[in-house]
CSV table of C-alpha atoms in Angstrom, one decimal:
chain,number,residue,atom,x,y,z
A,1,MET,CA,-37.7,-32.6,-100.9
A,2,SER,CA,-40.6,-31.3,-99.2
A,3,GLN,CA,-40.6,-28.1,-97.2
A,4,SER,CA,-41.8,-30.0,-94.0
A,5,ALA,CA,-39.0,-32.7,-94.3
A,6,GLU,CA,-36.6,-29.7,-94.6
A,7,GLN,CA,-37.9,-28.0,-91.4
A,8,GLY,CA,-37.5,-31.3,-89.6
A,9,ARG,CA,-34.2,-31.4,-90.5
A,10,SER,CA,-33.3,-27.8,-89.4
A,11,ARG,CA,-34.9,-28.8,-86.1
A,12,HIS,CA,-32.9,-31.6,-85.8
A,13,ARG,CA,-29.5,-29.8,-86.4
A,14,LEU,CA,-30.3,-27.0,-84.2
A,15,ARG,CA,-31.1,-29.6,-81.2
A,16,LEU,CA,-27.9,-31.4,-81.5
A,17,ALA,CA,-26.0,-28.3,-81.9
A,18,VAL,CA,-27.7,-26.9,-78.7
A,19,ALA,CA,-27.2,-30.5,-77.1
A,20,CYS,CA,-23.5,-30.5,-77.9
A,21,LEU,CA,-23.1,-26.7,-76.7
A,22,LEU,CA,-24.6,-27.7,-73.3
A,23,LEU,CA,-22.8,-30.9,-72.9
A,24,VAL,CA,-19.5,-29.0,-73.7
A,25,LEU,CA,-20.1,-26.4,-71.1
A,26,ALA,CA,-20.9,-29.1,-68.6
A,27,CYS,CA,-17.7,-30.9,-69.3
A,28,VAL,CA,-15.6,-28.0,-69.0
A,29,LEU,CA,-17.1,-27.0,-65.9
A,30,THR,CA,-17.0,-30.2,-64.0
A,31,PRO,CA,-13.4,-30.2,-62.9
A,32,VAL,CA,-14.3,-26.7,-61.4
A,33,ALA,CA,-17.3,-28.3,-59.8
A,34,VAL,CA,-15.3,-31.0,-58.3
A,35,VAL,CA,-12.7,-28.6,-57.0
A,36,ALA,CA,-15.5,-26.5,-55.4
A,37,VAL,CA,-16.8,-29.5,-53.8
A,38,TRP,CA,-13.5,-30.6,-52.3
A,39,ALA,CA,-13.0,-26.8,-51.0
A,40,ASP,CA,-16.4,-26.8,-49.4
A,41,ASP,CA,-16.4,-30.3,-48.0
A,42,GLU,CA,-12.5,-30.8,-46.8
A,43,ILE,CA,-11.0,-27.4,-46.3
A,44,GLY,CA,-14.3,-25.7,-45.2
A,45,ASN,CA,-15.2,-28.8,-42.5
A,46,THR,CA,-13.4,-28.9,-39.5
A,47,ASP,CA,-13.8,-32.4,-38.6
A,48,ARG,CA,-12.7,-33.7,-42.1
A,49,PHE,CA,-9.8,-31.2,-42.3
A,50,VAL,CA,-8.5,-32.5,-39.0
A,51,ALA,CA,-9.5,-36.2,-40.0
A,52,THR,CA,-7.4,-35.7,-43.3
A,53,MET,CA,-4.4,-34.0,-41.7
A,54,ALA,CA,-4.0,-35.9,-38.0
A,55,PRO,CA,-2.6,-38.9,-39.7
A,56,LEU,CA,0.8,-36.8,-40.5
A,57,SER,CA,1.6,-36.9,-36.9
A,58,SER,CA,2.8,-40.4,-37.8
A,59,ASN,CA,4.4,-39.7,-41.2
A,60,GLU,CA,8.2,-40.1,-40.8
A,61,ALA,CA,9.3,-37.0,-42.9
A,62,VAL,CA,6.9,-34.8,-41.2
A,63,GLN,CA,8.2,-36.0,-38.0
A,64,ASP,CA,11.6,-35.5,-38.7
A,65,ALA,CA,10.8,-32.0,-40.2
A,66,VAL,CA,9.2,-30.9,-37.2
A,67,ALA,CA,11.8,-32.3,-34.7
A,68,ALA,CA,14.3,-30.6,-37.0
A,69,ARG,CA,12.3,-27.1,-36.9
A,70,GLY,CA,11.6,-27.7,-33.1
A,71,THR,CA,15.5,-28.4,-32.7
A,72,ALA,CA,16.5,-25.2,-34.3
A,73,ALA,CA,13.7,-23.2,-32.6
A,74,ALA,CA,14.9,-24.2,-29.0
A,75,VAL,CA,18.3,-23.7,-29.8
A,76,GLN,CA,18.3,-20.4,-31.3
A,77,ALA,CA,16.3,-19.0,-28.4
A,78,VAL,CA,19.0,-20.3,-25.8
A,79,ASP,CA,21.8,-17.4,-25.0
A,80,VAL,CA,24.5,-19.3,-25.8
A,81,SER,CA,26.8,-16.5,-25.4
A,82,GLY,CA,25.4,-15.5,-22.1
A,83,LEU,CA,25.8,-19.3,-20.8
A,84,SER,CA,29.4,-19.2,-22.2
A,85,ASN,CA,30.5,-16.1,-20.6
A,86,ALA,CA,28.8,-17.4,-17.2
A,87,LEU,CA,31.0,-20.7,-17.6
A,88,ARG,CA,34.2,-18.4,-18.3
A,89,GLU,CA,33.7,-16.2,-15.3
A,90,ALA,CA,33.0,-19.4,-13.0
A,91,LEU,CA,36.4,-20.6,-14.4
A,92,GLY,CA,38.2,-17.1,-14.2
A,93,LEU,CA,38.5,-16.9,-17.8
A,94,ASP,CA,38.4,-13.9,-20.0
A,95,LEU,CA,34.9,-12.9,-21.5
A,96,ASN,CA,34.9,-13.5,-25.3
A,97,ASN,CA,31.3,-12.7,-26.3
A,98,GLY,CA,30.2,-16.4,-26.6
A,99,SER,CA,33.0,-17.1,-29.2
A,100,GLY,CA,35.4,-19.9,-28.9
A,101,PRO,CA,35.6,-23.4,-28.0
A,102,VAL,CA,33.1,-23.4,-24.9
A,103,SER,CA,30.4,-21.8,-26.8
A,104,GLY,CA,30.9,-24.2,-29.6
A,105,SER,CA,30.7,-27.2,-27.0
A,106,ILE,CA,27.6,-25.6,-25.5
A,107,ARG,CA,25.9,-25.3,-29.0
A,108,GLY,CA,27.0,-28.9,-30.1
A,109,LEU,CA,25.7,-30.5,-26.8
A,110,LEU,CA,22.2,-28.4,-27.2
A,111,ASN,CA,21.9,-29.6,-30.6
A,112,GLU,CA,22.5,-33.3,-29.8
A,113,SER,CA,20.4,-33.0,-26.5
A,114,VAL,CA,17.4,-31.1,-28.0
A,115,GLY,CA,17.5,-33.3,-31.0
A,116,GLN,CA,17.3,-36.3,-29.4
A,117,ALA,CA,14.4,-35.0,-26.9
A,118,ALA,CA,12.5,-33.6,-30.1
A,119,GLN,CA,12.9,-36.7,-31.9
A,120,ALA,CA,11.5,-38.8,-28.8
A,121,PHE,CA,8.5,-36.2,-28.7
A,122,VAL,CA,7.4,-36.2,-32.2
A,123,THR,CA,7.4,-39.9,-31.8
A,124,SER,CA,5.3,-40.2,-28.8
A,125,ASP,CA,1.7,-40.4,-28.2
A,126,ALA,CA,1.6,-36.9,-26.6
A,127,PHE,CA,2.8,-35.5,-30.3
A,128,ALA,CA,-0.3,-36.8,-31.9
A,129,VAL,CA,-2.4,-35.2,-29.1
A,130,VAL,CA,-0.7,-31.7,-29.5
A,131,TRP,CA,-0.8,-31.7,-33.7
A,132,ARG,CA,-4.6,-32.8,-33.3
A,133,GLU,CA,-5.6,-30.1,-31.0
A,134,ALA,CA,-3.5,-27.5,-32.9
A,135,LEU,CA,-5.0,-28.5,-36.3
A,136,ARG,CA,-8.6,-28.2,-34.6
A,137,ALA,CA,-7.8,-24.9,-33.0
A,138,ALA,CA,-6.3,-23.5,-36.2
A,139,HIS,CA,-8.5,-24.2,-38.5
A,140,ALA,CA,-10.7,-21.1,-38.8
A,141,SER,CA,-7.3,-19.4,-39.1
A,142,ALA,CA,-6.3,-21.6,-41.9
A,143,LEU,CA,-9.6,-20.6,-43.8
A,144,ALA,CA,-8.8,-17.0,-42.8
A,145,ALA,CA,-5.2,-17.5,-44.5
A,146,LEU,CA,-6.9,-18.9,-47.6
A,147,LYS,CA,-8.9,-15.9,-48.0
A,148,GLY,CA,-5.8,-13.3,-47.4
A,149,GLU,CA,-6.8,-12.5,-43.9
A,150,ASP,CA,-4.3,-13.2,-40.8
A,151,GLU,CA,-5.8,-14.6,-37.3
A,152,GLY,CA,-4.8,-17.3,-34.8
A,153,ALA,CA,-2.5,-19.9,-34.5
A,154,VAL,CA,-2.3,-20.2,-38.4
A,155,THR,CA,-1.4,-17.2,-40.4
A,156,SER,CA,-0.5,-16.3,-44.1
A,157,THR,CA,2.1,-14.0,-42.5
A,158,GLY,CA,4.9,-13.6,-45.1
A,159,GLY,CA,3.1,-15.4,-47.8
A,160,GLU,CA,2.9,-18.6,-46.1
A,161,VAL,CA,0.5,-20.7,-44.0
A,162,VAL,CA,2.3,-21.7,-40.6
A,163,LEU,CA,1.6,-23.7,-37.6
A,164,ASP,CA,2.7,-22.6,-34.2
A,165,LEU,CA,5.5,-24.9,-32.9
A,166,GLY,CA,5.4,-23.4,-29.0
A,167,PRO,CA,3.8,-26.6,-27.9
A,168,VAL,CA,6.2,-28.5,-29.4
A,169,VAL,CA,9.2,-26.6,-27.8
A,170,ASP,CA,7.8,-27.0,-24.6
A,171,GLY,CA,7.4,-30.6,-24.7
A,172,VAL,CA,11.0,-30.7,-25.8
A,173,ARG,CA,11.8,-28.7,-23.0
A,174,LYS,CA,10.2,-30.9,-20.5
A,175,ASN,CA,11.6,-33.8,-21.8
A,176,LEU,CA,14.9,-32.5,-21.6
A,177,ALA,CA,14.3,-31.4,-17.8
A,178,ALA,CA,13.0,-34.8,-17.2
A,179,GLY,CA,16.2,-36.1,-18.7
A,180,GLY,CA,18.6,-34.3,-16.2
A,181,ILE,CA,19.8,-31.7,-18.8
A,182,PRO,CA,20.3,-28.4,-16.7
A,183,LEU,CA,20.5,-26.4,-20.0
A,184,ALA,CA,16.8,-27.1,-20.7
A,185,THR,CA,16.1,-24.2,-18.2
A,186,GLY,CA,17.9,-21.9,-20.5
A,187,ILE,CA,15.2,-22.7,-23.3
A,188,PRO,CA,12.9,-19.7,-23.3
A,189,ASP,CA,9.3,-19.8,-24.0
A,190,THR,CA,8.9,-19.3,-28.1
A,191,ASP,CA,6.5,-18.9,-30.7
A,192,ARG,CA,8.1,-20.9,-33.6
A,193,ARG,CA,6.4,-21.6,-36.8
A,194,PHE,CA,6.2,-24.9,-39.2
A,195,VAL,CA,5.5,-24.1,-42.7
A,196,LEU,CA,2.1,-26.0,-43.7
A,197,LEU,CA,1.9,-24.3,-47.2
A,198,HIS,CA,4.8,-22.2,-48.6
A,199,ARG,CA,4.0,-18.8,-50.3
A,200,GLU,CA,3.4,-19.8,-53.8
A,201,GLY,CA,1.3,-22.6,-52.9
A,202,LEU,CA,-0.8,-20.6,-50.5
A,203,ARG,CA,-0.9,-17.8,-53.5
A,204,LYS,CA,-2.4,-20.6,-56.0
A,205,GLY,CA,-4.4,-22.0,-53.2
A,206,GLN,CA,-6.0,-18.4,-52.2
A,207,ASP,CA,-6.9,-18.0,-56.1
A,208,VAL,CA,-8.5,-21.3,-56.4
A,209,PHE,CA,-10.4,-21.0,-53.1
A,210,ARG,CA,-11.4,-17.3,-54.4
A,211,VAL,CA,-13.1,-18.9,-57.3
A,212,VAL,CA,-14.8,-21.6,-55.8
A,213,ASP,CA,-15.8,-20.0,-52.9
A,214,GLU,CA,-17.5,-17.3,-55.1
A,215,ALA,CA,-19.1,-20.2,-57.1
A,216,GLY,CA,-20.5,-21.9,-53.9
A,217,THR,CA,-22.5,-24.8,-53.8
A,218,TRP,CA,-24.7,-23.9,-57.0
A,219,LEU,CA,-21.7,-25.1,-59.4
A,220,PRO,CA,-22.3,-28.6,-59.0
A,221,ILE,CA,-26.1,-28.5,-59.3
A,222,ALA,CA,-25.5,-26.2,-62.4
A,223,VAL,CA,-23.5,-28.9,-64.0
A,224,VAL,CA,-25.9,-31.4,-63.4
A,225,LEU,CA,-28.5,-29.6,-65.0
A,226,LEU,CA,-26.5,-28.7,-68.1
A,227,PHE,CA,-26.1,-32.4,-68.8
A,228,LEU,CA,-30.0,-33.0,-68.3
A,229,ALA,CA,-30.7,-30.2,-70.5
A,230,GLY,CA,-28.5,-31.1,-73.0
A,231,VAL,CA,-29.4,-35.1,-73.0
A,232,CYS,CA,-33.3,-33.7,-73.1
A,233,VAL,CA,-32.6,-31.4,-76.0
A,234,ALA,CA,-30.8,-33.8,-77.9
A,235,PRO,CA,-32.6,-35.6,-80.8
A,236,ARG,CA,-30.8,-39.1,-80.1
A,237,ARG,CA,-30.2,-39.3,-76.3
A,238,ARG,CA,-28.4,-42.6,-76.1
A,239,ARG,CA,-25.6,-41.1,-78.4
A,240,VAL,CA,-25.4,-37.8,-76.5
A,241,ILE,CA,-25.3,-39.7,-73.0
A,242,MET,CA,-22.3,-41.6,-74.6
A,243,TRP,CA,-20.6,-38.8,-75.6
A,244,ALA,CA,-21.3,-36.9,-72.4
A,245,GLY,CA,-19.7,-39.7,-70.7
A,246,VAL,CA,-16.3,-39.9,-72.9
A,247,GLY,CA,-16.4,-36.0,-72.3
A,248,THR,CA,-16.5,-36.5,-68.7
A,249,VAL,CA,-13.6,-38.7,-68.6
A,250,LEU,CA,-11.6,-36.5,-70.6
A,251,ALA,CA,-12.2,-33.6,-68.1
A,252,MET,CA,-11.1,-35.7,-65.1
A,253,ILE,CA,-8.0,-36.7,-67.0
A,254,VAL,CA,-7.3,-32.9,-67.5
A,255,LEU,CA,-7.9,-32.5,-63.9
A,256,ALA,CA,-5.9,-35.3,-62.8
A,257,ILE,CA,-2.7,-33.9,-65.0
A,258,ALA,CA,-3.2,-30.6,-63.5
A,259,LEU,CA,-3.1,-31.9,-59.9
A,260,VAL,CA,0.2,-33.5,-60.7
A,261,VAL,CA,1.4,-30.3,-62.2
A,262,SER,CA,0.6,-28.5,-58.9
A,263,ARG,CA,2.1,-30.8,-57.0
A,264,ARG,CA,5.5,-30.5,-58.8
A,265,ILE,CA,5.2,-27.1,-59.0
A,266,TYR,CA,4.5,-26.6,-55.3
A,267,LEU,CA,7.6,-29.0,-54.5
A,268,ASP,CA,10.0,-27.3,-56.7
A,269,ASP,CA,9.0,-23.7,-55.1
A,270,LEU,CA,9.9,-24.8,-51.7
A,271,PRO,CA,12.8,-23.2,-49.7
A,272,ARG,CA,15.7,-25.5,-49.3
A,273,ASP,CA,15.5,-25.3,-45.5
A,274,ILE,CA,12.2,-26.7,-45.9
A,275,SER,CA,11.9,-30.7,-46.0
A,276,ARG,CA,10.7,-31.8,-49.8
A,277,ASP,CA,9.3,-35.0,-48.4
A,278,ALA,CA,7.2,-33.3,-45.8
A,279,GLY,CA,6.0,-31.1,-47.9
A,280,ALA,CA,4.6,-33.9,-50.3
A,281,ALA,CA,3.3,-35.5,-47.7
A,282,ILE,CA,1.2,-32.4,-46.6
A,283,PHE,CA,0.2,-31.6,-50.0
A,284,ASP,CA,-1.0,-35.2,-50.8
A,285,ALA,CA,-3.0,-35.4,-47.8
A,286,LEU,CA,-4.8,-32.0,-48.8
A,287,ILE,CA,-5.9,-33.2,-52.0
A,288,ARG,CA,-6.4,-37.0,-51.3
A,289,PHE,CA,-10.2,-36.3,-51.2
A,290,LEU,CA,-9.6,-34.5,-54.7
A,291,ARG,CA,-7.7,-37.1,-56.1
A,292,ASP,CA,-10.2,-39.9,-55.0
A,293,THR,CA,-13.0,-38.1,-56.4
A,294,THR,CA,-11.5,-37.6,-59.5
A,295,LEU,CA,-10.9,-41.2,-60.0
A,296,THR,CA,-14.4,-42.0,-58.8
A,297,LEU,CA,-16.0,-39.9,-61.3
A,298,ALA,CA,-14.0,-40.9,-64.2
A,299,ILE,CA,-14.8,-44.4,-63.6
A,300,THR,CA,-18.4,-43.6,-63.0
A,301,ALA,CA,-18.6,-41.7,-66.3
A,302,ALA,CA,-16.9,-44.4,-68.1
A,303,ALA,CA,-19.3,-46.9,-67.2
A,304,VAL,CA,-22.1,-44.5,-68.1
A,305,ALA,CA,-20.3,-44.4,-71.4
A,306,ILE,CA,-19.9,-48.0,-72.2
A,307,ALA,CA,-23.6,-49.0,-71.0
A,308,ALA,CA,-24.9,-46.3,-73.6
A,309,PHE,CA,-22.6,-47.7,-76.3
A,310,LEU,CA,-23.8,-51.3,-75.5
A,311,VAL,CA,-27.6,-50.6,-75.8
A,312,GLY,CA,-26.7,-48.8,-79.6
A,313,PRO,CA,-27.3,-50.4,-82.6
A,314,ALA,CA,-23.4,-50.8,-83.7
A,315,ARG,CA,-22.6,-54.3,-84.9
A,316,SER,CA,-19.9,-54.6,-82.4
A,317,ALA,CA,-22.3,-53.3,-79.6
A,318,GLY,CA,-24.7,-56.2,-80.8
A,319,LYS,CA,-21.8,-58.8,-80.6
A,320,LEU,CA,-20.9,-57.7,-77.3
A,321,ARG,CA,-24.5,-58.2,-76.0
A,322,ARG,CA,-24.9,-61.4,-77.4
A,323,GLY,CA,-21.9,-62.6,-75.8
A,324,LEU,CA,-23.0,-61.3,-72.5
A,325,ALA,CA,-26.7,-62.3,-72.7
A,326,ALA,CA,-25.5,-66.2,-73.6
A,327,GLY,CA,-25.1,-67.4,-70.1
A,328,PRO,CA,-28.5,-66.0,-68.5
A,329,ASP,CA,-30.5,-66.8,-71.7
A,330,ALA,CA,-29.0,-70.7,-71.3
A,331,ALA,CA,-30.0,-70.7,-67.7
A,332,GLY,CA,-33.4,-69.3,-68.3
A,333,GLY,CA,-33.8,-71.7,-71.0
A,334,ALA,CA,-33.0,-74.4,-68.9
A,335,LEU,CA,-35.1,-73.7,-66.3
A,336,ALA,CA,-38.0,-73.3,-68.8
A,337,ARG,CA,-37.4,-76.8,-70.4
A,338,THR,CA,-37.4,-78.0,-66.6
A,339,GLY,CA,-40.8,-77.0,-65.8
A,340,ALA,CA,-39.9,-74.0,-63.5
A,341,GLY,CA,-40.4,-71.1,-65.9
A,342,THR,CA,-41.2,-67.7,-65.2
A,343,GLY,CA,-44.7,-67.7,-67.1
A,344,SER,CA,-46.2,-64.2,-67.5
A,345,VAL,CA,-43.5,-62.5,-65.4
A,346,GLY,CA,-40.8,-63.7,-67.9
A,347,ARG,CA,-42.6,-62.6,-70.8
A,348,PHE,CA,-43.4,-59.2,-69.3
A,349,VAL,CA,-39.7,-58.8,-68.6
A,350,ALA,CA,-38.6,-59.9,-72.0
A,351,ALA,CA,-41.2,-57.5,-73.5
A,352,ARG,CA,-39.9,-54.3,-71.7
A,353,ARG,CA,-36.0,-55.2,-71.3
A,354,GLY,CA,-35.0,-51.7,-72.1
A,355,PRO,CA,-37.2,-49.7,-70.0
A,356,LEU,CA,-36.4,-52.1,-67.0
A,357,TYR,CA,-32.6,-52.0,-67.7
A,358,ALA,CA,-32.6,-48.6,-67.8
A,359,LEU,CA,-34.8,-48.0,-64.4
A,360,VAL,CA,-32.1,-50.4,-63.0
A,361,GLY,CA,-29.2,-47.9,-64.2
A,362,VAL,CA,-31.2,-44.9,-62.8
A,363,LEU,CA,-31.8,-46.5,-59.3
A,364,GLY,CA,-28.2,-47.6,-59.0
A,365,GLY,CA,-27.5,-43.8,-60.1
A,366,ILE,CA,-29.4,-42.5,-57.2
A,367,TRP,CA,-27.7,-45.0,-54.8
A,368,LEU,CA,-24.4,-43.6,-55.8
A,369,VAL,CA,-25.5,-39.9,-55.6
A,370,LEU,CA,-26.9,-40.4,-51.8
A,371,TRP,CA,-23.8,-42.2,-50.9
A,372,ASP,CA,-22.0,-40.1,-48.5
A,373,HIS,CA,-18.5,-39.6,-50.1
A,374,PRO,CA,-18.4,-42.3,-52.7
A,375,THR,CA,-15.2,-44.0,-53.5
A,376,VAL,CA,-13.9,-46.4,-56.3
A,377,GLY,CA,-14.9,-49.1,-54.0
A,378,SER,CA,-18.5,-48.1,-53.8
A,379,VAL,CA,-18.7,-47.2,-57.4
A,380,LEU,CA,-17.8,-50.9,-58.4
A,381,LEU,CA,-20.1,-52.1,-55.7
A,382,VAL,CA,-23.2,-50.2,-57.3
A,383,LEU,CA,-22.0,-51.4,-60.8
A,384,GLY,CA,-21.7,-54.9,-59.5
A,385,VAL,CA,-25.2,-54.8,-58.0
A,386,VAL,CA,-26.7,-53.3,-61.2
A,387,VAL,CA,-24.7,-55.9,-63.5
A,388,ALA,CA,-26.5,-58.9,-61.1
A,389,VAL,CA,-29.9,-57.4,-61.3
A,390,VAL,CA,-29.9,-57.1,-65.0
A,391,ALA,CA,-28.3,-60.7,-65.2
A,392,VAL,CA,-31.1,-61.8,-63.1
A,393,LEU,CA,-33.9,-60.3,-65.2
A,394,GLU,CA,-32.2,-61.7,-68.2
A,395,VAL,CA,-32.8,-65.3,-66.4
A,396,ILE,CA,-36.2,-64.4,-65.9
A,397,ALA,CA,-36.9,-63.4,-69.2
A,398,ALA,CA,-35.7,-66.4,-70.7
A,399,ALA,CA,-37.2,-68.4,-68.5
A,400,GLY,CA,-40.6,-67.0,-69.3
A,401,ALA,CA,-40.5,-68.3,-72.8
A,402,ARG,CA,-41.3,-72.1,-73.5
A,403,GLU,CA,-38.1,-72.2,-75.7
A,404,PRO,CA,-34.9,-70.2,-75.1
A,405,VAL,CA,-35.2,-66.8,-76.2
A,406,ALA,CA,-33.3,-66.0,-79.5
A,407,LEU,CA,-29.9,-64.4,-78.7
A,408,ASP,CA,-30.2,-61.8,-81.5
A,409,ARG,CA,-32.2,-58.7,-80.2
């Protein structure tokens, strides 16, 4: 073997090793980049945060949890002992520091009346307004809590992200007063709290937020550049693109598993007095965009890997290409035989299938990148348009020949 041939093999191996290293690094960083985009766009944006959390006002589990917590806050704020002693004094009975059947009856009446009023309030349109306004006003404080600071209506006091339920208790008190319940006047102003994130969930959230906040917006760009560099350096770009797609799919699967595990850990760490269903609804709402992005990116990467495989020299890929091209080629051949051929345009397309199809794929990718918050539906739409355009080009290519084009390419 000549020295130049050996040097060529060495350069080939070096380029392949560098390309693999770059792609592995890109795949490892992809889940972190996805989380960074979620933190910046979902948690760091007030409008999107409110739009995500506001629908929880109509969630039955959240309504029940808020009603229960509001009821407990209102009843605990009432001086039942004082009311009981006042009633016993009016009846000429001895004082007993609020113990006995009188105080029990008062507490039972309060629990029943306040519970009904709280349930009526949380299912009303007024609660939806209160919930939305509280979320918007508290968003800056929620960010501060994730950063380990404490301020505003939402704080991380005691290691929890909590929302002030004072307006809810006020609404319950007004409902009771409107219903003619005299004990409603005994419910004082209060500053009660509803837990949005428990201490363990907050601690994990703070750790993640700290990492992605330090990374900033450069991490997604860095991942894209790593993929591009790996493809450009690789001696066989098609194969590297295919494995890059496979690696991205695997990375998204790992992220999806991590989200499932994080959800279970968070729910298992909830105290017994916090509704598990409400906690699950809040957690799911917070990470909905993250889940959607994970699935969307996985489908996109799978489509890229499949496309790279189909244009390859493998025998199975050739069979698939022939099967997919049979319909368009038959249609184009029929047009040519009827005199409706595409002439030089069809021959031009037939001679340059590869570059043209690659251009269609690139334009589809650009369209998807420019899409504001792409979803699975938008990915399927772009894929459908790309496939349709490729099929039309196949028909044009076949119609440019006097005879049906050969299926074996």
